RNA sequence: GGUCCCAUCGUCUAGCGGUUAGGACAUCGGAUUCUCAUUCCGGUAACACGGGUUCGAUUCCCGUUGGGACUGCCA
C-alpha cells in the first residue's frame, strides 16, 4: 500500500472525477434475488468478427449451466480493444448465438453490456483504489517497457512491471503532477503486494484444488491509450457487479487466477466460481502433433463454416455436448434423455484435457439427427439452407417443394430403417442431384446390356405396384438369361448414372414414367 | 527459461484399491430373396514409463517422458 491520491489528483489522473462511490455501485447493482443453486453465467467474447468452435464450446457450457439451474445467462461484449475493433462484429456474435438456439437474458438493471459503455463503473472502482493507495498512475512509455522486458529476458528473470522495475510505484504527488502538466496520460496500475514465494489456493470446478504463486506484477488496470480497462480489471468489476456466480473461460486464463483472486480479496468481494475449459485440438498436418485449433490454419474452426456447409446446428451441439458433458451420448442411446438440453451437465465432469475434434463423429451425430427429422422438417432445413447459402443449382433444386419432398421421402417410411446417408443440407442436395434433369449426368461409361433395357421398356408401366414391377424385372431377367440383379443394375445406372442408390422402385416412382422412358432411351 | 495444467483402445470416454478394464465413433468380418445405405450379429484395439504406499494398483504419492496453456497498455 502507498499513500492514497487526493480527490483532485485522482480526477486529473483518470481524466475526470469518478461518477460513483463503491456503495452507490453496490446499490445500483444489488445481489440478485435468485433461488438456491441458480447460476448466473455469461458469454463474454471480444468482437473480432469471427466466432470459433472454442467460443461455441464455451457458451454452450454457460448457457447449459444457467438453463439447468434456473439461473441467468448473459451476453457481455468485451470491446475494450479499440485497436482491433471491427464493424459489424457484434452481429456475428449475436447471430452465432441465435443460430445455435441460445437465448440470453440481459436484464436492464445490470447493464450496459458493452464494456465500452461501462467506463464510469471502471473509473469509479479505479478511483477507490487510487484513493486507498492500492493503485497508482504509471508514466512508463512503451519504449521504456520494451527495454525493461529485454533486460529481463537477457537476465533470465520474469518479465513484467514488478518490484524494482515498477519505477512509478511510489511516485510523489508532486512528480505525478509534473508528468500530468507535461501532457502525459498515465496507465493505472495495481499496487501489487503479492509475494511470489507464497502460494494462493483455490478450487477450480474442472481441475479441483489448485495452488499458484501469488502475483507480484503491477498489472495495468486502466489503459492510457483509451482509458478503458484491461481484461483483468473488467473481469473484476463486471463479474462482480453483474453478480456472475460461475465464470467459464478457456484455460489460457488459468495462469491469471492468482491475480484475479488477489483483486477480489483486495476489494473484499466474493470470488466467483471458476471453470477453466480445455482446448479443442486437431492434429497438425505438417508436424503430426496435436495442437489447438487455429483460426488461420483450420477453416472448420470457424462457426460460419458449419453454417455454410449446412451442418445441422443441433448435431454440432450434440457432438460438442458429448465432449463437454461426458456420458450424454450414453444417456441418449439408452433413451434416458431426448437431447443435450435434457441432460444434466456436472461441472466437475467437464474435461480438463484437450479434445481432438473428430469430424467422423460429428458426421455420425449429423446422420443420426437428420434421420430423426420428419420429412417436412428435412425439407424446410434444406430449402432454408439453399436460399441462404446455396449456389444457383441448389436454389433451382428447392424451387419445387413438392417434388423435393417426394425425393427426400424415399425410404423414410419405416422409422427403424431410415437411410442415414444425409449429413449436411448441402450434401443432401448433391446426394440426390440426379433427380433433376439439369444436374443429371447420363453414365456413358457403363457397359449396358441394351437387350435388357429394351425388354424392360417393352413391358414397363409407371402405374405398376412394387410387386408387379419386380415380377417384370424377373421376367426380363429370365428372357435375357441374366440375374434379376443385373437387370436392376442396368436400370439403376440408366436412371441415375450411379451404381449406388436408394430403392430403385422408389427412385423410378419419383422420377415418373416419362423421365424413366426418356433416360432409358438416352442409352439405347 | 519461468509458472501452471493434462495423460485409459486410432478418437471421445466409463472407471473413483480387487473388473474377463465397459460404451460410443472409426475400422474389420458375417447376416438381411436389386446395389448402396439402414438394421442385426461378431472381431481387432488402451491403462506412457520408472519408483514407491499396500496383501493387492488403471485407480493413491513421487519422479521421468510426452502433450498443452500462459509469460502484452489482447482478451
mmCIF file with all atom_site columns, N, CA, C and O in Angstrom, chain A residues 42-89:
data_model
loop_
_atom_site.group_PDB
_atom_site.id
_atom_site.type_symbol
_atom_site.label_atom_id
_atom_site.label_alt_id
_atom_site.label_comp_id
_atom_site.label_asym_id
_atom_site.label_entity_id
_atom_site.label_seq_id
_atom_site.pdbx_PDB_ins_code
_atom_site.Cartn_x
_atom_site.Cartn_y
_atom_site.Cartn_z
_atom_site.occupancy
_atom_site.B_iso_or_equiv
_atom_site.pdbx_formal_charge
_atom_site.auth_seq_id
_atom_site.auth_comp_id
_atom_site.auth_asym_id
_atom_site.auth_atom_id
_atom_site.pdbx_PDB_model_num
ATOM 1   N N  . UNK A 1 42 ? -22.101 -16.044 -18.014 1.00 0.00 ? 42 UNK A N  1
ATOM 2   C CA . UNK A 1 42 ? -22.075 -15.062 -19.084 1.00 0.00 ? 42 UNK A CA 1
ATOM 3   C C  . UNK A 1 42 ? -21.138 -15.537 -20.188 1.00 0.00 ? 42 UNK A C  1
ATOM 4   O O  . UNK A 1 42 ? -20.180 -16.244 -19.945 1.00 0.00 ? 42 UNK A O  1
ATOM 5   N N  . UNK A 1 43 ? -21.495 -15.145 -21.406 1.00 0.00 ? 43 UNK A N  1
ATOM 6   C CA . UNK A 1 43 ? -20.586 -15.376 -22.518 1.00 0.00 ? 43 UNK A CA 1
ATOM 7   C C  . UNK A 1 43 ? -20.008 -14.008 -22.827 1.00 0.00 ? 43 UNK A C  1
ATOM 8   O O  . UNK A 1 43 ? -20.753 -13.056 -23.017 1.00 0.00 ? 43 UNK A O  1
ATOM 9   N N  . UNK A 1 44 ? -18.675 -13.900 -22.809 1.00 0.00 ? 44 UNK A N  1
ATOM 10  C CA . UNK A 1 44 ? -18.044 -12.577 -22.904 1.00 0.00 ? 44 UNK A CA 1
ATOM 11  C C  . UNK A 1 44 ? -16.978 -12.546 -23.991 1.00 0.00 ? 44 UNK A C  1
ATOM 12  O O  . UNK A 1 44 ? -15.792 -12.515 -23.700 1.00 0.00 ? 44 UNK A O  1
ATOM 13  N N  . UNK A 1 45 ? -17.399 -12.565 -25.238 1.00 0.00 ? 45 UNK A N  1
ATOM 14  C CA . UNK A 1 45 ? -16.417 -12.570 -26.329 1.00 0.00 ? 45 UNK A CA 1
ATOM 15  C C  . UNK A 1 45 ? -15.949 -11.165 -26.661 1.00 0.00 ? 45 UNK A C  1
ATOM 16  O O  . UNK A 1 45 ? -16.664 -10.192 -26.396 1.00 0.00 ? 45 UNK A O  1
ATOM 17  N N  . UNK A 1 46 ? -14.769 -11.086 -27.205 1.00 0.00 ? 46 UNK A N  1
ATOM 18  C CA . UNK A 1 46 ? -14.389 -9.798  -27.770 1.00 0.00 ? 46 UNK A CA 1
ATOM 19  C C  . UNK A 1 46 ? -14.767 -9.856  -29.248 1.00 0.00 ? 46 UNK A C  1
ATOM 20  O O  . UNK A 1 46 ? -14.549 -10.863 -29.913 1.00 0.00 ? 46 UNK A O  1
ATOM 21  N N  . UNK A 1 47 ? -15.393 -8.826  -29.729 1.00 0.00 ? 47 UNK A N  1
ATOM 22  C CA . UNK A 1 47 ? -15.948 -8.857  -31.083 1.00 0.00 ? 47 UNK A CA 1
ATOM 23  C C  . UNK A 1 47 ? -14.857 -8.742  -32.145 1.00 0.00 ? 47 UNK A C  1
ATOM 24  O O  . UNK A 1 47 ? -14.422 -7.652  -32.488 1.00 0.00 ? 47 UNK A O  1
ATOM 25  N N  . UNK A 1 48 ? -14.439 -9.856  -32.685 1.00 0.00 ? 48 UNK A N  1
ATOM 26  C CA . UNK A 1 48 ? -13.385 -9.853  -33.688 1.00 0.00 ? 48 UNK A CA 1
ATOM 27  C C  . UNK A 1 48 ? -13.951 -10.119 -35.082 1.00 0.00 ? 48 UNK A C  1
ATOM 28  O O  . UNK A 1 48 ? -13.213 -10.178 -36.046 1.00 0.00 ? 48 UNK A O  1
ATOM 29  N N  . UNK A 1 49 ? -15.261 -10.357 -35.143 1.00 0.00 ? 49 UNK A N  1
ATOM 30  C CA . UNK A 1 49 ? -15.858 -10.659 -36.430 1.00 0.00 ? 49 UNK A CA 1
ATOM 31  C C  . UNK A 1 49 ? -15.752 -12.123 -36.767 1.00 0.00 ? 49 UNK A C  1
ATOM 32  O O  . UNK A 1 49 ? -16.039 -12.551 -37.883 1.00 0.00 ? 49 UNK A O  1
ATOM 33  N N  . UNK A 1 50 ? -15.351 -12.913 -35.793 1.00 0.00 ? 50 UNK A N  1
ATOM 34  C CA . UNK A 1 50 ? -15.081 -14.323 -36.035 1.00 0.00 ? 50 UNK A CA 1
ATOM 35  C C  . UNK A 1 50 ? -15.421 -15.118 -34.791 1.00 0.00 ? 50 UNK A C  1
ATOM 36  O O  . UNK A 1 50 ? -14.901 -14.849 -33.715 1.00 0.00 ? 50 UNK A O  1
ATOM 37  N N  . UNK A 1 51 ? -16.297 -16.077 -34.936 1.00 0.00 ? 51 UNK A N  1
ATOM 38  C CA . UNK A 1 51 ? -16.663 -16.934 -33.808 1.00 0.00 ? 51 UNK A CA 1
ATOM 39  C C  . UNK A 1 51 ? -16.080 -18.312 -34.066 1.00 0.00 ? 51 UNK A C  1
ATOM 40  O O  . UNK A 1 51 ? -16.365 -18.936 -35.089 1.00 0.00 ? 51 UNK A O  1
ATOM 41  N N  . UNK A 1 52 ? -15.284 -18.798 -33.135 1.00 0.00 ? 52 UNK A N  1
ATOM 42  C CA . UNK A 1 52 ? -14.694 -20.106 -33.364 1.00 0.00 ? 52 UNK A CA 1
ATOM 43  C C  . UNK A 1 52 ? -15.329 -21.181 -32.494 1.00 0.00 ? 52 UNK A C  1
ATOM 44  O O  . UNK A 1 52 ? -16.161 -20.895 -31.634 1.00 0.00 ? 52 UNK A O  1
ATOM 45  N N  . UNK A 1 53 ? -14.944 -22.421 -32.749 1.00 0.00 ? 53 UNK A N  1
ATOM 46  C CA . UNK A 1 53 ? -15.542 -23.540 -32.031 1.00 0.00 ? 53 UNK A CA 1
ATOM 47  C C  . UNK A 1 53 ? -15.357 -23.413 -30.528 1.00 0.00 ? 53 UNK A C  1
ATOM 48  O O  . UNK A 1 53 ? -16.217 -23.818 -29.757 1.00 0.00 ? 53 UNK A O  1
ATOM 49  N N  . UNK A 1 54 ? -14.219 -22.860 -30.121 1.00 0.00 ? 54 UNK A N  1
ATOM 50  C CA . UNK A 1 54 ? -13.972 -22.672 -28.698 1.00 0.00 ? 54 UNK A CA 1
ATOM 51  C C  . UNK A 1 54 ? -15.017 -21.754 -28.085 1.00 0.00 ? 54 UNK A C  1
ATOM 52  O O  . UNK A 1 54 ? -15.467 -21.980 -26.957 1.00 0.00 ? 54 UNK A O  1
ATOM 53  N N  . UNK A 1 55 ? -15.419 -20.746 -28.837 1.00 0.00 ? 55 UNK A N  1
ATOM 54  C CA . UNK A 1 55 ? -16.481 -19.859 -28.362 1.00 0.00 ? 55 UNK A CA 1
ATOM 55  C C  . UNK A 1 55 ? -17.781 -20.633 -28.178 1.00 0.00 ? 55 UNK A C  1
ATOM 56  O O  . UNK A 1 55 ? -18.462 -20.496 -27.176 1.00 0.00 ? 55 UNK A O  1
ATOM 57  N N  . UNK A 1 56 ? -18.096 -21.430 -29.182 1.00 0.00 ? 56 UNK A N  1
ATOM 58  C CA . UNK A 1 56 ? -19.323 -22.219 -29.129 1.00 0.00 ? 56 UNK A CA 1
ATOM 59  C C  . UNK A 1 56 ? -19.292 -23.161 -27.919 1.00 0.00 ? 56 UNK A C  1
ATOM 60  O O  . UNK A 1 56 ? -20.238 -23.249 -27.142 1.00 0.00 ? 56 UNK A O  1
ATOM 61  N N  . UNK A 1 57 ? -18.193 -23.852 -27.775 1.00 0.00 ? 57 UNK A N  1
ATOM 62  C CA . UNK A 1 57 ? -17.988 -24.778 -26.657 1.00 0.00 ? 57 UNK A CA 1
ATOM 63  C C  . UNK A 1 57 ? -18.233 -24.060 -25.340 1.00 0.00 ? 57 UNK A C  1
ATOM 64  O O  . UNK A 1 57 ? -18.911 -24.559 -24.449 1.00 0.00 ? 57 UNK A O  1
ATOM 65  N N  . UNK A 1 58 ? -17.686 -22.863 -25.264 1.00 0.00 ? 58 UNK A N  1
ATOM 66  C CA . UNK A 1 58 ? -17.777 -22.082 -24.040 1.00 0.00 ? 58 UNK A CA 1
ATOM 67  C C  . UNK A 1 58 ? -19.206 -21.617 -23.753 1.00 0.00 ? 58 UNK A C  1
ATOM 68  O O  . UNK A 1 58 ? -19.713 -21.781 -22.645 1.00 0.00 ? 58 UNK A O  1
ATOM 69  N N  . UNK A 1 59 ? -19.885 -21.066 -24.762 1.00 0.00 ? 59 UNK A N  1
ATOM 70  C CA . UNK A 1 59 ? -21.221 -20.553 -24.433 1.00 0.00 ? 59 UNK A CA 1
ATOM 71  C C  . UNK A 1 59 ? -22.248 -21.677 -24.275 1.00 0.00 ? 59 UNK A C  1
ATOM 72  O O  . UNK A 1 59 ? -23.288 -21.494 -23.652 1.00 0.00 ? 59 UNK A O  1
ATOM 73  N N  . UNK A 1 60 ? -21.932 -22.831 -24.821 1.00 0.00 ? 60 UNK A N  1
ATOM 74  C CA . UNK A 1 60 ? -22.796 -23.984 -24.580 1.00 0.00 ? 60 UNK A CA 1
ATOM 75  C C  . UNK A 1 60 ? -22.766 -24.329 -23.083 1.00 0.00 ? 60 UNK A C  1
ATOM 76  O O  . UNK A 1 60 ? -23.789 -24.629 -22.475 1.00 0.00 ? 60 UNK A O  1
ATOM 77  N N  . UNK A 1 61 ? -21.583 -24.287 -22.502 1.00 0.00 ? 61 UNK A N  1
ATOM 78  C CA . UNK A 1 61 ? -21.451 -24.575 -21.068 1.00 0.00 ? 61 UNK A CA 1
ATOM 79  C C  . UNK A 1 61 ? -22.151 -23.489 -20.255 1.00 0.00 ? 61 UNK A C  1
ATOM 80  O O  . UNK A 1 61 ? -22.936 -23.776 -19.350 1.00 0.00 ? 61 UNK A O  1
ATOM 81  N N  . UNK A 1 62 ? -21.878 -22.236 -20.602 1.00 0.00 ? 62 UNK A N  1
ATOM 82  C CA . UNK A 1 62 ? -22.504 -21.122 -19.897 1.00 0.00 ? 62 UNK A CA 1
ATOM 83  C C  . UNK A 1 62 ? -24.022 -21.254 -19.897 1.00 0.00 ? 62 UNK A C  1
ATOM 84  O O  . UNK A 1 62 ? -24.677 -21.158 -18.862 1.00 0.00 ? 62 UNK A O  1
ATOM 85  N N  . UNK A 1 63 ? -24.541 -21.453 -21.095 1.00 0.00 ? 63 UNK A N  1
ATOM 86  C CA . UNK A 1 63 ? -25.989 -21.479 -21.246 1.00 0.00 ? 63 UNK A CA 1
ATOM 87  C C  . UNK A 1 63 ? -26.593 -22.685 -20.520 1.00 0.00 ? 63 UNK A C  1
ATOM 88  O O  . UNK A 1 63 ? -27.601 -22.577 -19.834 1.00 0.00 ? 63 UNK A O  1
ATOM 89  N N  . UNK A 1 64 ? -25.930 -23.817 -20.678 1.00 0.00 ? 64 UNK A N  1
ATOM 90  C CA . UNK A 1 64 ? -26.426 -25.054 -20.075 1.00 0.00 ? 64 UNK A CA 1
ATOM 91  C C  . UNK A 1 64 ? -26.497 -24.935 -18.553 1.00 0.00 ? 64 UNK A C  1
ATOM 92  O O  . UNK A 1 64 ? -27.463 -25.343 -17.914 1.00 0.00 ? 64 UNK A O  1
ATOM 93  N N  . UNK A 1 65 ? -25.452 -24.375 -17.980 1.00 0.00 ? 65 UNK A N  1
ATOM 94  C CA . UNK A 1 65 ? -25.404 -24.223 -16.530 1.00 0.00 ? 65 UNK A CA 1
ATOM 95  C C  . UNK A 1 65 ? -26.544 -23.338 -16.030 1.00 0.00 ? 65 UNK A C  1
ATOM 96  O O  . UNK A 1 65 ? -27.196 -23.646 -15.027 1.00 0.00 ? 65 UNK A O  1
ATOM 97  N N  . UNK A 1 66 ? -26.771 -22.249 -16.749 1.00 0.00 ? 66 UNK A N  1
ATOM 98  C CA . UNK A 1 66 ? -27.849 -21.343 -16.352 1.00 0.00 ? 66 UNK A CA 1
ATOM 99  C C  . UNK A 1 66 ? -29.205 -22.023 -16.558 1.00 0.00 ? 66 UNK A C  1
ATOM 100 O O  . UNK A 1 66 ? -30.065 -22.002 -15.681 1.00 0.00 ? 66 UNK A O  1
ATOM 101 N N  . UNK A 1 67 ? -29.358 -22.652 -17.696 1.00 0.00 ? 67 UNK A N  1
ATOM 102 C CA . UNK A 1 67 ? -30.625 -23.295 -18.060 1.00 0.00 ? 67 UNK A CA 1
ATOM 103 C C  . UNK A 1 67 ? -31.020 -24.368 -17.051 1.00 0.00 ? 67 UNK A C  1
ATOM 104 O O  . UNK A 1 67 ? -32.153 -24.434 -16.606 1.00 0.00 ? 67 UNK A O  1
ATOM 105 N N  . UNK A 1 68 ? -30.078 -25.224 -16.686 1.00 0.00 ? 68 UNK A N  1
ATOM 106 C CA . UNK A 1 68 ? -30.441 -26.352 -15.829 1.00 0.00 ? 68 UNK A CA 1
ATOM 107 C C  . UNK A 1 68 ? -30.570 -25.964 -14.360 1.00 0.00 ? 68 UNK A C  1
ATOM 108 O O  . UNK A 1 68 ? -31.063 -26.746 -13.551 1.00 0.00 ? 68 UNK A O  1
ATOM 109 N N  . UNK A 1 69 ? -30.130 -24.748 -14.019 1.00 0.00 ? 69 UNK A N  1
ATOM 110 C CA . UNK A 1 69 ? -30.226 -24.346 -12.612 1.00 0.00 ? 69 UNK A CA 1
ATOM 111 C C  . UNK A 1 69 ? -31.260 -23.235 -12.424 1.00 0.00 ? 69 UNK A C  1
ATOM 112 O O  . UNK A 1 69 ? -31.343 -22.638 -11.356 1.00 0.00 ? 69 UNK A O  1
ATOM 113 N N  . UNK A 1 70 ? -32.019 -22.978 -13.497 1.00 0.00 ? 70 UNK A N  1
ATOM 114 C CA . UNK A 1 70 ? -32.975 -21.867 -13.465 1.00 0.00 ? 70 UNK A CA 1
ATOM 115 C C  . UNK A 1 70 ? -32.289 -20.551 -13.136 1.00 0.00 ? 70 UNK A C  1
ATOM 116 O O  . UNK A 1 70 ? -32.803 -19.733 -12.392 1.00 0.00 ? 70 UNK A O  1
ATOM 117 N N  . UNK A 1 71 ? -31.105 -20.397 -13.704 1.00 0.00 ? 71 UNK A N  1
ATOM 118 C CA . UNK A 1 71 ? -30.342 -19.178 -13.464 1.00 0.00 ? 71 UNK A CA 1
ATOM 119 C C  . UNK A 1 71 ? -30.474 -18.203 -14.613 1.00 0.00 ? 71 UNK A C  1
ATOM 120 O O  . UNK A 1 71 ? -31.499 -18.169 -15.301 1.00 0.00 ? 71 UNK A O  1
ATOM 121 N N  . UNK A 1 72 ? -29.420 -17.433 -14.820 1.00 0.00 ? 72 UNK A N  1
ATOM 122 C CA . UNK A 1 72 ? -29.452 -16.389 -15.840 1.00 0.00 ? 72 UNK A CA 1
ATOM 123 C C  . UNK A 1 72 ? -28.194 -16.470 -16.689 1.00 0.00 ? 72 UNK A C  1
ATOM 124 O O  . UNK A 1 72 ? -27.098 -16.685 -16.167 1.00 0.00 ? 72 UNK A O  1
ATOM 125 N N  . UNK A 1 73 ? -28.392 -16.332 -17.994 1.00 0.00 ? 73 UNK A N  1
ATOM 126 C CA . UNK A 1 73 ? -27.263 -16.342 -18.924 1.00 0.00 ? 73 UNK A CA 1
ATOM 127 C C  . UNK A 1 73 ? -27.201 -15.001 -19.634 1.00 0.00 ? 73 UNK A C  1
ATOM 128 O O  . UNK A 1 73 ? -28.190 -14.536 -20.191 1.00 0.00 ? 73 UNK A O  1
ATOM 129 N N  . UNK A 1 74 ? -26.040 -14.368 -19.560 1.00 0.00 ? 74 UNK A N  1
ATOM 130 C CA . UNK A 1 74 ? -25.876 -13.029 -20.128 1.00 0.00 ? 74 UNK A CA 1
ATOM 131 C C  . UNK A 1 74 ? -24.887 -13.031 -21.282 1.00 0.00 ? 74 UNK A C  1
ATOM 132 O O  . UNK A 1 74 ? -24.003 -13.888 -21.360 1.00 0.00 ? 74 UNK A O  1
ATOM 133 N N  . UNK A 1 75 ? -25.043 -12.058 -22.136 1.00 0.00 ? 75 UNK A N  1
ATOM 134 C CA . UNK A 1 75 ? -24.053 -11.821 -23.186 1.00 0.00 ? 75 UNK A CA 1
ATOM 135 C C  . UNK A 1 75 ? -23.395 -10.472 -22.906 1.00 0.00 ? 75 UNK A C  1
ATOM 136 O O  . UNK A 1 75 ? -24.076 -9.449  -22.810 1.00 0.00 ? 75 UNK A O  1
ATOM 137 N N  . UNK A 1 76 ? -22.080 -10.499 -22.754 1.00 0.00 ? 76 UNK A N  1
ATOM 138 C CA . UNK A 1 76 ? -21.354 -9.257  -22.498 1.00 0.00 ? 76 UNK A CA 1
ATOM 139 C C  . UNK A 1 76 ? -20.320 -9.070  -23.599 1.00 0.00 ? 76 UNK A C  1
ATOM 140 O O  . UNK A 1 76 ? -19.560 -9.989  -23.903 1.00 0.00 ? 76 UNK A O  1
ATOM 141 N N  . UNK A 1 77 ? -20.296 -7.920  -24.187 1.00 0.00 ? 77 UNK A N  1
ATOM 142 C CA . UNK A 1 77 ? -19.376 -7.666  -25.289 1.00 0.00 ? 77 UNK A CA 1
ATOM 143 C C  . UNK A 1 77 ? -18.107 -7.008  -24.757 1.00 0.00 ? 77 UNK A C  1
ATOM 144 O O  . UNK A 1 77 ? -18.150 -5.906  -24.210 1.00 0.00 ? 77 UNK A O  1
ATOM 145 N N  . UNK A 1 78 ? -17.006 -7.683  -24.928 1.00 0.00 ? 78 UNK A N  1
ATOM 146 C CA . UNK A 1 78 ? -15.736 -7.182  -24.395 1.00 0.00 ? 78 UNK A CA 1
ATOM 147 C C  . UNK A 1 78 ? -15.000 -6.375  -25.468 1.00 0.00 ? 78 UNK A C  1
ATOM 148 O O  . UNK A 1 78 ? -14.006 -6.823  -26.035 1.00 0.00 ? 78 UNK A O  1
ATOM 149 N N  . UNK A 1 79 ? -15.510 -5.197  -25.700 1.00 0.00 ? 79 UNK A N  1
ATOM 150 C CA . UNK A 1 79 ? -14.974 -4.363  -26.778 1.00 0.00 ? 79 UNK A CA 1
ATOM 151 C C  . UNK A 1 79 ? -14.038 -3.286  -26.231 1.00 0.00 ? 79 UNK A C  1
ATOM 152 O O  . UNK A 1 79 ? -14.219 -2.100  -26.499 1.00 0.00 ? 79 UNK A O  1
ATOM 153 N N  . UNK A 1 80 ? -13.068 -3.724  -25.482 1.00 0.00 ? 80 UNK A N  1
ATOM 154 C CA . UNK A 1 80 ? -12.137 -2.757  -24.899 1.00 0.00 ? 80 UNK A CA 1
ATOM 155 C C  . UNK A 1 80 ? -10.857 -2.630  -25.709 1.00 0.00 ? 80 UNK A C  1
ATOM 156 O O  . UNK A 1 80 ? -10.016 -1.792  -25.401 1.00 0.00 ? 80 UNK A O  1
ATOM 157 N N  . UNK A 1 81 ? -10.708 -3.458  -26.701 1.00 0.00 ? 81 UNK A N  1
ATOM 158 C CA . UNK A 1 81 ? -9.506  -3.372  -27.524 1.00 0.00 ? 81 UNK A CA 1
ATOM 159 C C  . UNK A 1 81 ? -9.811  -2.510  -28.743 1.00 0.00 ? 81 UNK A C  1
ATOM 160 O O  . UNK A 1 81 ? -10.146 -3.007  -29.809 1.00 0.00 ? 81 UNK A O  1
ATOM 161 N N  . UNK A 1 82 ? -9.694  -1.206  -28.535 1.00 0.00 ? 82 UNK A N  1
ATOM 162 C CA . UNK A 1 82 ? -10.108 -0.285  -29.600 1.00 0.00 ? 82 UNK A CA 1
ATOM 163 C C  . UNK A 1 82 ? -9.271  -0.427  -30.866 1.00 0.00 ? 82 UNK A C  1
ATOM 164 O O  . UNK A 1 82 ? -9.723  -0.117  -31.948 1.00 0.00 ? 82 UNK A O  1
ATOM 165 N N  . UNK A 1 83 ? -8.056  -0.935  -30.698 1.00 0.00 ? 83 UNK A N  1
ATOM 166 C CA . UNK A 1 83 ? -7.204  -1.096  -31.886 1.00 0.00 ? 83 UNK A CA 1
ATOM 167 C C  . UNK A 1 83 ? -7.722  -2.179  -32.816 1.00 0.00 ? 83 UNK A C  1
ATOM 168 O O  . UNK A 1 83 ? -7.497  -2.151  -34.010 1.00 0.00 ? 83 UNK A O  1
ATOM 169 N N  . UNK A 1 84 ? -8.370  -3.144  -32.249 1.00 0.00 ? 84 UNK A N  1
ATOM 170 C CA . UNK A 1 84 ? -8.769  -4.295  -33.054 1.00 0.00 ? 84 UNK A CA 1
ATOM 171 C C  . UNK A 1 84 ? -10.245 -4.299  -33.405 1.00 0.00 ? 84 UNK A C  1
ATOM 172 O O  . UNK A 1 84 ? -10.755 -5.268  -33.959 1.00 0.00 ? 84 UNK A O  1
ATOM 173 N N  . UNK A 1 85 ? -10.920 -3.258  -33.057 1.00 0.00 ? 85 UNK A N  1
ATOM 174 C CA . UNK A 1 85 ? -12.355 -3.272  -33.245 1.00 0.00 ? 85 UNK A CA 1
ATOM 175 C C  . UNK A 1 85 ? -12.745 -3.409  -34.711 1.00 0.00 ? 85 UNK A C  1
ATOM 176 O O  . UNK A 1 85 ? -12.137 -2.825  -35.596 1.00 0.00 ? 85 UNK A O  1
ATOM 177 N N  . UNK A 1 86 ? -13.760 -4.196  -34.934 1.00 0.00 ? 86 UNK A N  1
ATOM 178 C CA . UNK A 1 86 ? -14.221 -4.451  -36.296 1.00 0.00 ? 86 UNK A CA 1
ATOM 179 C C  . UNK A 1 86 ? -15.717 -4.174  -36.369 1.00 0.00 ? 86 UNK A C  1
ATOM 180 O O  . UNK A 1 86 ? -16.481 -4.593  -35.505 1.00 0.00 ? 86 UNK A O  1
ATOM 181 N N  . UNK A 1 87 ? -16.092 -3.464  -37.399 1.00 0.00 ? 87 UNK A N  1
ATOM 182 C CA . UNK A 1 87 ? -17.511 -3.148  -37.593 1.00 0.00 ? 87 UNK A CA 1
ATOM 183 C C  . UNK A 1 87 ? -18.332 -4.408  -37.771 1.00 0.00 ? 87 UNK A C  1
ATOM 184 O O  . UNK A 1 87 ? -17.869 -5.385  -38.331 1.00 0.00 ? 87 UNK A O  1
ATOM 185 N N  . UNK A 1 88 ? -19.551 -4.376  -37.324 1.00 0.00 ? 88 UNK A N  1
ATOM 186 C CA . UNK A 1 88 ? -20.481 -5.483  -37.547 1.00 0.00 ? 88 UNK A CA 1
ATOM 187 C C  . UNK A 1 88 ? -20.111 -6.744  -36.774 1.00 0.00 ? 88 UNK A C  1
ATOM 188 O O  . UNK A 1 88 ? -20.792 -7.754  -36.868 1.00 0.00 ? 88 UNK A O  1
ATOM 189 N N  . UNK A 1 89 ? -18.993 -6.683  -36.060 1.00 0.00 ? 89 UNK A N  1
ATOM 190 C CA . UNK A 1 89 ? -18.527 -7.898  -35.403 1.00 0.00 ? 89 UNK A CA 1
ATOM 191 C C  . UNK A 1 89 ? -19.520 -8.379  -34.344 1.00 0.00 ? 89 UNK A C  1
ATOM 192 O O  . UNK A 1 89 ? -19.659 -9.579  -34.119 1.00 0.00 ? 89 UNK A O  1
#
